[in-house]
CSV table of C-alpha atoms in Angstrom, one decimal:
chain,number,residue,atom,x,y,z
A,1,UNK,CA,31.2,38.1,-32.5
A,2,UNK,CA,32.3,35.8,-34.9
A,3,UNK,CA,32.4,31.9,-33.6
A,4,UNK,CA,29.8,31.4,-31.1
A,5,UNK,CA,30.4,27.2,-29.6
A,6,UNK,CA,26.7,25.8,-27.9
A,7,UNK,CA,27.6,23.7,-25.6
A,8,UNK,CA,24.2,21.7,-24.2
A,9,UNK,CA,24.6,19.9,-20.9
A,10,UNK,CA,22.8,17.5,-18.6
A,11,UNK,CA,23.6,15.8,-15.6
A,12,UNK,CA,27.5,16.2,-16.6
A,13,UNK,CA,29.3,17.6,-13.3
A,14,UNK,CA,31.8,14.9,-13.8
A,15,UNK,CA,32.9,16.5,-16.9
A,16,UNK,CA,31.8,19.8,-17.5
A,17,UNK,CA,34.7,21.6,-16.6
A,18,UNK,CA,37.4,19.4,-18.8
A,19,UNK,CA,34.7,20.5,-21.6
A,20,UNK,CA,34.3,24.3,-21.1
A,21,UNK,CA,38.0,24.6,-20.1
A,22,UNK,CA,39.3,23.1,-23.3
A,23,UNK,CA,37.2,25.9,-25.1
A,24,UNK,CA,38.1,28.6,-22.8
A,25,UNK,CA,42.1,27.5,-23.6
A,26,UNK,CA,41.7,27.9,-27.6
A,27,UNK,CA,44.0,30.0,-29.4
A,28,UNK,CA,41.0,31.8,-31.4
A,29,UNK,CA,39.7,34.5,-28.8
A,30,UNK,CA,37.0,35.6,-30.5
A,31,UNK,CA,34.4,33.2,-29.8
A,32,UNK,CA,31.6,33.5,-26.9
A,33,UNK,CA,30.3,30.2,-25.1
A,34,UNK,CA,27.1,29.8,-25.0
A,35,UNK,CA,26.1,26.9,-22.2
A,36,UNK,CA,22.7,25.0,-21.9
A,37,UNK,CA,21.9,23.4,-18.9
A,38,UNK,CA,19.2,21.1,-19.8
A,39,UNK,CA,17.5,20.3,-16.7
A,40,UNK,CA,20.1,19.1,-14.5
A,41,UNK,CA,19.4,17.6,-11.2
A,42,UNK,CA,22.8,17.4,-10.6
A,43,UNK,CA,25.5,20.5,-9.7
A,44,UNK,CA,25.7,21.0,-12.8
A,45,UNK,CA,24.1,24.7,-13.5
A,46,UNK,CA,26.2,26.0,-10.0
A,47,UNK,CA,29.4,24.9,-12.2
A,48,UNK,CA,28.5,26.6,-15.1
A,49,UNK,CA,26.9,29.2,-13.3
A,50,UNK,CA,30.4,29.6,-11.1
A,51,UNK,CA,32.3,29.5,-14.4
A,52,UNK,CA,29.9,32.2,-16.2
A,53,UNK,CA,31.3,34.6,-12.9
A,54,UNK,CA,34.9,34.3,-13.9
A,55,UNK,CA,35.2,34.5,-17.3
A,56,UNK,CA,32.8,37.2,-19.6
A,57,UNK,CA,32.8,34.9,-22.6
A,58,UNK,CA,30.7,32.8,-20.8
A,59,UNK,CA,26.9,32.7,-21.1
A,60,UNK,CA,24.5,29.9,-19.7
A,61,UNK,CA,21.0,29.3,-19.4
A,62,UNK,CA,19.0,27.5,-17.6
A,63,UNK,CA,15.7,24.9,-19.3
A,64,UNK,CA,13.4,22.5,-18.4
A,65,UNK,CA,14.8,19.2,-19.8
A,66,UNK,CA,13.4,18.7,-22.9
A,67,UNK,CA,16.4,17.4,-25.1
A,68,UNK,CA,19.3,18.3,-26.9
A,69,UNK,CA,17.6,19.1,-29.7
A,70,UNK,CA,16.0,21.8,-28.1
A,71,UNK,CA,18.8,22.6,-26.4
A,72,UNK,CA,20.9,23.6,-29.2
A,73,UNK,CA,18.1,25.3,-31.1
A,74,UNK,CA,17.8,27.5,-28.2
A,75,UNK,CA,21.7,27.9,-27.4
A,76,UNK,CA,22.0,28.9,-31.4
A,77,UNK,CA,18.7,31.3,-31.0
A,78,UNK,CA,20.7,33.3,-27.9
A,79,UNK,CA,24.1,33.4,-29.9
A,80,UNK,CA,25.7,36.1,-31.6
A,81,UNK,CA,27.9,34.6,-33.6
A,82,UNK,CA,28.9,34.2,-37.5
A,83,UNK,CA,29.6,30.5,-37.2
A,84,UNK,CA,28.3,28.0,-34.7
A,85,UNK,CA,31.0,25.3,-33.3
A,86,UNK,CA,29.1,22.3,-31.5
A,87,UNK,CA,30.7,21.1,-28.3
A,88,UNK,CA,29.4,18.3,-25.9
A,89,UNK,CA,30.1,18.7,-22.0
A,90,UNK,CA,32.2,15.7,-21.6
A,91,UNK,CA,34.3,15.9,-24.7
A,92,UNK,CA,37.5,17.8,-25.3
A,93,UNK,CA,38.6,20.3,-28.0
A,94,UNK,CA,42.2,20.8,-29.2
A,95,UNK,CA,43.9,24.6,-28.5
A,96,UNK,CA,43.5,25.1,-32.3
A,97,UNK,CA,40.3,23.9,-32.9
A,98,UNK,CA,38.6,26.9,-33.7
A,99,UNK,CA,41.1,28.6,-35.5
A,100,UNK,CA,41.5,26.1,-38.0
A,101,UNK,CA,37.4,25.7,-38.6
A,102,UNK,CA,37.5,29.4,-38.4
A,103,UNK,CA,40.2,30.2,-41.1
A,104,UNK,CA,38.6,27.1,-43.1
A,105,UNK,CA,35.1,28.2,-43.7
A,106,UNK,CA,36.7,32.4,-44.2
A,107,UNK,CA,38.9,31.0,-46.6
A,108,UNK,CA,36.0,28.7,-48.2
A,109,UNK,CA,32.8,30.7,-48.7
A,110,UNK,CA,31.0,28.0,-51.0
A,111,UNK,CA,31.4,25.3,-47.4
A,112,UNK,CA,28.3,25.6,-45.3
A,113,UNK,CA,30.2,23.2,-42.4
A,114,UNK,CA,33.6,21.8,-41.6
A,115,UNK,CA,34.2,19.2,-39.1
A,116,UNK,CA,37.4,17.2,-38.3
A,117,UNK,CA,38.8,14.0,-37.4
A,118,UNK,CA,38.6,12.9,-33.8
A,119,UNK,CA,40.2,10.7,-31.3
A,120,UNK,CA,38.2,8.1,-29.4
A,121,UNK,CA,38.3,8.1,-25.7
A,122,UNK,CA,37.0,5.8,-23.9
A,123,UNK,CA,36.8,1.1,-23.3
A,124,UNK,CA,37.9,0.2,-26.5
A,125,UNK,CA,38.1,-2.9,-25.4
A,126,UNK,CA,34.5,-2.8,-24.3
A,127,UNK,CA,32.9,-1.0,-26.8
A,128,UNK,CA,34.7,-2.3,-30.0
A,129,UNK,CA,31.6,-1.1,-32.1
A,130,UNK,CA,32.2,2.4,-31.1
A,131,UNK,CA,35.9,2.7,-31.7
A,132,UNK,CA,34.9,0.5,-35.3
A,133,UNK,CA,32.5,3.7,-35.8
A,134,UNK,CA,35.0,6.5,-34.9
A,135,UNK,CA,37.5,5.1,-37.4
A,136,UNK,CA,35.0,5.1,-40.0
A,137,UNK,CA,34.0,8.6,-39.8
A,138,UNK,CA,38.1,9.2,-39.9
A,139,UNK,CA,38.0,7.6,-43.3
A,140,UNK,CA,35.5,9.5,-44.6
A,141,UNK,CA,37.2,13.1,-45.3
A,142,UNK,CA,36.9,14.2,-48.7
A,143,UNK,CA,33.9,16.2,-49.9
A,144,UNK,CA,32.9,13.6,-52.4
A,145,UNK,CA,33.3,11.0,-49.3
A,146,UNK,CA,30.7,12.6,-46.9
A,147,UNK,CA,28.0,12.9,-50.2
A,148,UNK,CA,28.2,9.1,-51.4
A,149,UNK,CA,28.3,8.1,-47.9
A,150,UNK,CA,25.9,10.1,-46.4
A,151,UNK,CA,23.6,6.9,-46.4
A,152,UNK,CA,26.0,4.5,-44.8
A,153,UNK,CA,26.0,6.6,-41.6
A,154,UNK,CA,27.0,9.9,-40.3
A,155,UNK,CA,29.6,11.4,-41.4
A,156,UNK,CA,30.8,13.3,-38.4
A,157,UNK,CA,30.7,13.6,-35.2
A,158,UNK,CA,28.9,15.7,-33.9
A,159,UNK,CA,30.8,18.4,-31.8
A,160,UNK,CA,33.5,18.3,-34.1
A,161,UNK,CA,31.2,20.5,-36.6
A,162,UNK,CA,31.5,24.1,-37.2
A,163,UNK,CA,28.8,25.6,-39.7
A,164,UNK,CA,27.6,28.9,-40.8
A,165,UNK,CA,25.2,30.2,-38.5
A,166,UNK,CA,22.6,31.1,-41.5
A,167,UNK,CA,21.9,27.5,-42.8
A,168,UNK,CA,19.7,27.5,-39.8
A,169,UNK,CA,17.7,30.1,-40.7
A,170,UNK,CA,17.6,29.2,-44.4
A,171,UNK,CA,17.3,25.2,-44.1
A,172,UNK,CA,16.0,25.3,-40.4
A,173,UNK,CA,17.8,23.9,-37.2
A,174,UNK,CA,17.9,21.0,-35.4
A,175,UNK,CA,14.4,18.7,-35.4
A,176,UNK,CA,12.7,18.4,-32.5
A,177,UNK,CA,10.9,15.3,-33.0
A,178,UNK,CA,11.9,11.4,-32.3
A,179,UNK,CA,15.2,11.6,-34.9
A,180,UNK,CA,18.6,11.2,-34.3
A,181,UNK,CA,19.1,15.3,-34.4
A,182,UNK,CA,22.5,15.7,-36.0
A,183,UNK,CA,22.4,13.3,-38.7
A,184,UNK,CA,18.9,14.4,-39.8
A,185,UNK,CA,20.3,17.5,-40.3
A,186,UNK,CA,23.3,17.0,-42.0
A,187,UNK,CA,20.9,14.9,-44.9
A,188,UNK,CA,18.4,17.9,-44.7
A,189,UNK,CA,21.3,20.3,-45.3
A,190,UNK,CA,23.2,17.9,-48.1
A,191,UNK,CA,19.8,17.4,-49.7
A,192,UNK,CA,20.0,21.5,-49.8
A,193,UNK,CA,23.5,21.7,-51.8
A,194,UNK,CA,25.2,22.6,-48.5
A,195,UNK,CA,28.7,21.6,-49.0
A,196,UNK,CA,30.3,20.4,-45.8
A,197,UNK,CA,34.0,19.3,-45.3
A,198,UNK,CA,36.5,17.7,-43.1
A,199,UNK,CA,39.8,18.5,-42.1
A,200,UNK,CA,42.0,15.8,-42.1
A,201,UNK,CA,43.0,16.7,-38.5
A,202,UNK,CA,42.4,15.4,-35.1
A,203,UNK,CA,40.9,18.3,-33.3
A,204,UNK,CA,38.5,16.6,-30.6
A,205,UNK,CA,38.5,13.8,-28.0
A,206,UNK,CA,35.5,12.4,-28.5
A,207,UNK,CA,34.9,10.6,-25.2
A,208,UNK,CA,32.5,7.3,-25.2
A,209,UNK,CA,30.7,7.3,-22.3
A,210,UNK,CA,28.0,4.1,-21.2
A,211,UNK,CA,25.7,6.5,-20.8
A,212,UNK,CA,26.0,8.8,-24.1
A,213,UNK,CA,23.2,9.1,-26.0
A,214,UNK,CA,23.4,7.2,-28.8
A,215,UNK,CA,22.9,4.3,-26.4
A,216,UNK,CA,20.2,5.4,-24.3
A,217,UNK,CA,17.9,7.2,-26.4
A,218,UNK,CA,15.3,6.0,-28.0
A,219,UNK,CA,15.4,8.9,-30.7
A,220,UNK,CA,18.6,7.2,-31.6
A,221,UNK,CA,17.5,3.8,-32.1
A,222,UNK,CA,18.2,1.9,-35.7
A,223,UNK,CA,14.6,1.8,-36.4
A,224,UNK,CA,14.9,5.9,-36.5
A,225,UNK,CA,18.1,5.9,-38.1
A,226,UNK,CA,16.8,4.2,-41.0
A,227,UNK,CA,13.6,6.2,-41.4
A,228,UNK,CA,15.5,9.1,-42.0
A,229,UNK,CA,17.8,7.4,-44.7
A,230,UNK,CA,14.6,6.3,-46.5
A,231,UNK,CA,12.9,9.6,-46.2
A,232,UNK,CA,16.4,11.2,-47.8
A,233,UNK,CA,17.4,8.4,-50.0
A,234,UNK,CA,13.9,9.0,-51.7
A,235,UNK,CA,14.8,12.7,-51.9
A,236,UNK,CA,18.2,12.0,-53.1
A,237,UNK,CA,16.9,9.5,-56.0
A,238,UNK,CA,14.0,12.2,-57.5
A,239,UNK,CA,16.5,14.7,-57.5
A,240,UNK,CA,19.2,12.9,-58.9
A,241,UNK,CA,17.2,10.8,-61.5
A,242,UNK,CA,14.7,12.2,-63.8
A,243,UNK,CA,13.1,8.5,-63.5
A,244,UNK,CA,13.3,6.5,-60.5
A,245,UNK,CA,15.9,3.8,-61.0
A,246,UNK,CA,15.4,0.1,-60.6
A,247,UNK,CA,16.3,-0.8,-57.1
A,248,UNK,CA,18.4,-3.7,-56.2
A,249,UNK,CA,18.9,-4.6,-52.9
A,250,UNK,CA,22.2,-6.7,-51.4
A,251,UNK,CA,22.0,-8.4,-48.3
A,252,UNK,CA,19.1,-10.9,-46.8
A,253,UNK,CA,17.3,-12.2,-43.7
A,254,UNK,CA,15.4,-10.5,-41.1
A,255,UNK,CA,17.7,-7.7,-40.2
A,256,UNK,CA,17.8,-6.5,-44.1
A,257,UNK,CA,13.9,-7.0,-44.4
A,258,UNK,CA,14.1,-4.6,-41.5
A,259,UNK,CA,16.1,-2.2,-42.4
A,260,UNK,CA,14.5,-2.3,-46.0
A,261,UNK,CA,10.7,-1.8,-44.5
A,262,UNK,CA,11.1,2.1,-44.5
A,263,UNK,CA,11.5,2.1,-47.9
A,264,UNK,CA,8.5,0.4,-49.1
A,265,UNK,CA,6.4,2.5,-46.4
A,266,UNK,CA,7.6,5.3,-48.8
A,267,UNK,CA,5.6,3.5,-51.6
A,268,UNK,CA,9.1,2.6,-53.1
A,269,UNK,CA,9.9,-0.9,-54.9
A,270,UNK,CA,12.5,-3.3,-54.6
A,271,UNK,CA,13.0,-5.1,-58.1
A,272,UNK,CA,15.1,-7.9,-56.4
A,273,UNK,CA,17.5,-8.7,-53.7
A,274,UNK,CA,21.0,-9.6,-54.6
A,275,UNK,CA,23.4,-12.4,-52.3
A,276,UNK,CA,26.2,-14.9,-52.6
A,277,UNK,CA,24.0,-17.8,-52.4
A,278,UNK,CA,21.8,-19.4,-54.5
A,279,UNK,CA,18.5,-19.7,-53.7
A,280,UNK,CA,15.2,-21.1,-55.3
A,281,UNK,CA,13.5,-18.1,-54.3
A,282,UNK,CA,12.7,-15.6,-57.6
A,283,UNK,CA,12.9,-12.2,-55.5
A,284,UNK,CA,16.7,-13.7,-55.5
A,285,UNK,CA,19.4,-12.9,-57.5
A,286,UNK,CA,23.2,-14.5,-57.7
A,287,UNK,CA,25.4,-11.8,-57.3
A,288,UNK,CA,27.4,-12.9,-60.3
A,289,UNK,CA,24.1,-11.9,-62.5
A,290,UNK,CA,24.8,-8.3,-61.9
A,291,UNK,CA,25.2,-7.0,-64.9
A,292,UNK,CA,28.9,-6.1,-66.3
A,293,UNK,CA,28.3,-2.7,-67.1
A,294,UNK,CA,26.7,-0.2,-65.4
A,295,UNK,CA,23.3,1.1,-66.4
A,296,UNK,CA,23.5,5.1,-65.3
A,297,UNK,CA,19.7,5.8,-64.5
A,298,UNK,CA,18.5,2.7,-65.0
A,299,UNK,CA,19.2,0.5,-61.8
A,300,UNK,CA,20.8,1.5,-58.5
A,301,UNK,CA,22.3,-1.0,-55.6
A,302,UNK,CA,21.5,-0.6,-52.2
A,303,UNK,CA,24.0,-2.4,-50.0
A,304,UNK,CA,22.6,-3.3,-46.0
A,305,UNK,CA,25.3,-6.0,-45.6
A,306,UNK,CA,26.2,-4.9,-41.9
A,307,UNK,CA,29.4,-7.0,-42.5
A,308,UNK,CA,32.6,-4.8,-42.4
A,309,UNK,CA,34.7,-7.2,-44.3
A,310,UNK,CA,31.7,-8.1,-46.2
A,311,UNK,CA,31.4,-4.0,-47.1
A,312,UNK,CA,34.3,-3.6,-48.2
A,313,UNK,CA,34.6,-6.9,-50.9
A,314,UNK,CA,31.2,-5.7,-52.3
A,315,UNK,CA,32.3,-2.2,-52.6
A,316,UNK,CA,35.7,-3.3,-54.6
A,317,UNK,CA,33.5,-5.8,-56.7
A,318,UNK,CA,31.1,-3.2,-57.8
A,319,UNK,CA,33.8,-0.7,-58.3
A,320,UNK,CA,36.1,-3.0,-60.3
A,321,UNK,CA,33.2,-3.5,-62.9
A,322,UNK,CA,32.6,0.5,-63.7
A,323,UNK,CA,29.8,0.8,-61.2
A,324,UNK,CA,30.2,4.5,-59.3
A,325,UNK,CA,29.4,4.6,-55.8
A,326,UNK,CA,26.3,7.4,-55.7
A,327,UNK,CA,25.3,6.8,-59.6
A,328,UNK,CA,25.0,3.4,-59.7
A,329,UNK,CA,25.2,2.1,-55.9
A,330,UNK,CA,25.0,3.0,-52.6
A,331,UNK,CA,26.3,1.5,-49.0
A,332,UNK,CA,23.1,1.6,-46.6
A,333,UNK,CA,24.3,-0.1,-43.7
């Protein structure tokens, strides 16, 4: 077999069929769907199981709930498969999603994972933040994107992603512990030299839901998301620097101090903190007292300014004085 797509599901009778049907319709035939019901206490497992009757490609199991972390590391453990295409039960993947990721990763043996641009779905109106996130991750496409802005947020959504099925055995799967489970793997794998790209193609509908994930579980709360930046910012900076850098933070108040916390937990050091105002305070800095030039090694920006607009003017001020985004500064937030 050479795509197998793990498909976890809970509670999703509402959508499960649009899901499995989108994959059953793709032009690449040879894939096998591998389905994890996890826990339902709705109908989902007699849809699936209904489904698994009609079509041989079909394969679904039945756990406990215990997450979707768990989930996937058991869906990829019962698969067969060369690659391993991520789906999500209410979510919808283009005819020729997996023959393009397919072709892609034959055609690219050094790319560990390829993902694509997707569409959002859902109250834009209502959830503003969401849509603001799916058009980020639709800037982000080159190779060179996804590495310096791996600290920013994730790159990719999550069942867009196709990946060799080997990096799991090698760099280990999914973790099973209180972490947002695809990003922490995508910073694990990076951290590893995996090279992962996008194609600059809408292949999914990525459907926002009120009661997706990434708003009602606690393993995706901020706090966790910026404990696993710390803990692979930290990597990132002893591999990439034979000597820790100065570090220079931009942004203030609580929410920065917050976000910033994780990073002195890890024993690191904040030389000073760098904002538009001026302020009496020492630990302060004016932002025009950066210095001209870049110092390569020697001092490294972290940027929490949650601002968009804000983002984007510190980002073309660095950049217009020589300072390279992953050398000399980073965008955290």
């Amino acid at each position: 077999m050479r795509v197998s797509v793990v498909l976890p599901a809970f509670n999703a009778e509402a959508t499960i069929n649009r899901a499995i049907s989108s994959i059953l319709e793709q032009t690449f035939k040879a894939f096998e769907l591998i389905v994890v019901d996890d826990g339902s206490t709705d109908n989902t497992w007699n849809i699936i199981k209904d489904l698994e009757t009609e079509d041989p490609r079909i394969k679904c199991y039945h756990l406990m709930h215990g997450g979707i972390a768990r989930a996937l590391n058991f869906g990829i453990k019962m698969s067969s498969g060369t690659y391993i295409a991520r789906m999500d039960a209410d979510d919808t993947s283009y005819p020729e999603r997996l023959e393009l990721q397919f072709d892609y990763l034959e055609k690219h043996p050094d790319v560990g994972l390829v993902s694509s641009l997707v569409k959002h779905t859902g109250d834009a109106s209502k959830y503003e933040g969401y849509l603001k996130h799916v058009e980020w991750i639709n800037s982000v496409v080159k190779p060179e994107q996804i590495l310096s802005k791996r600290f920013m947020d994730s790159p990719f959504a999550h069942p867009s992603t196709c990946f060799r099925r080997h990096l799991t055995n090698k760099y280990g799967g999914y973790a099973e512990d209180s972490v947002p489970e695809d990003y922490e793997l995508w910073l694990r794998w990076l951290h590893h030299g995996v090279a992962m790209h996008k194609l600059d193609k809408v292949l999914l509908d990525w459907h926002d839901s009120p009661g997706r994930l990434s708003r009602t579980d606690a393993n995706y709360s901020n706090e966790n998301f910026y404990k696993i930046k710390a803990r692979y910012l930290l990597s990132y900076l002893k591999q990439k620097f034979d000597k820790l850098p100065q570090l220079y933070v931009w942004g203030a108040g609580r929410v920065v101090n917050n976000r910033v916390k994780p990073l002195l937990d890890l024993g690191l050091t904040i030389s000073g903190f760098i904002d538009v105002k001026d302020r009496k305070d020492n630990k302060f800095i004016h932002f025009s007292q950066i210095p001209a030039q870049p110092n390569p090694g020697r001092l490294m920006i972290l940027c929490f300014v949650s601002d968009r607009k804000g983002k984007v003017e510190i980002y073309n001020f660095l950049t217009q004085k020589g300072y390279e985004e992953g050398r000399d500064f980073l965008m955290m937030a």
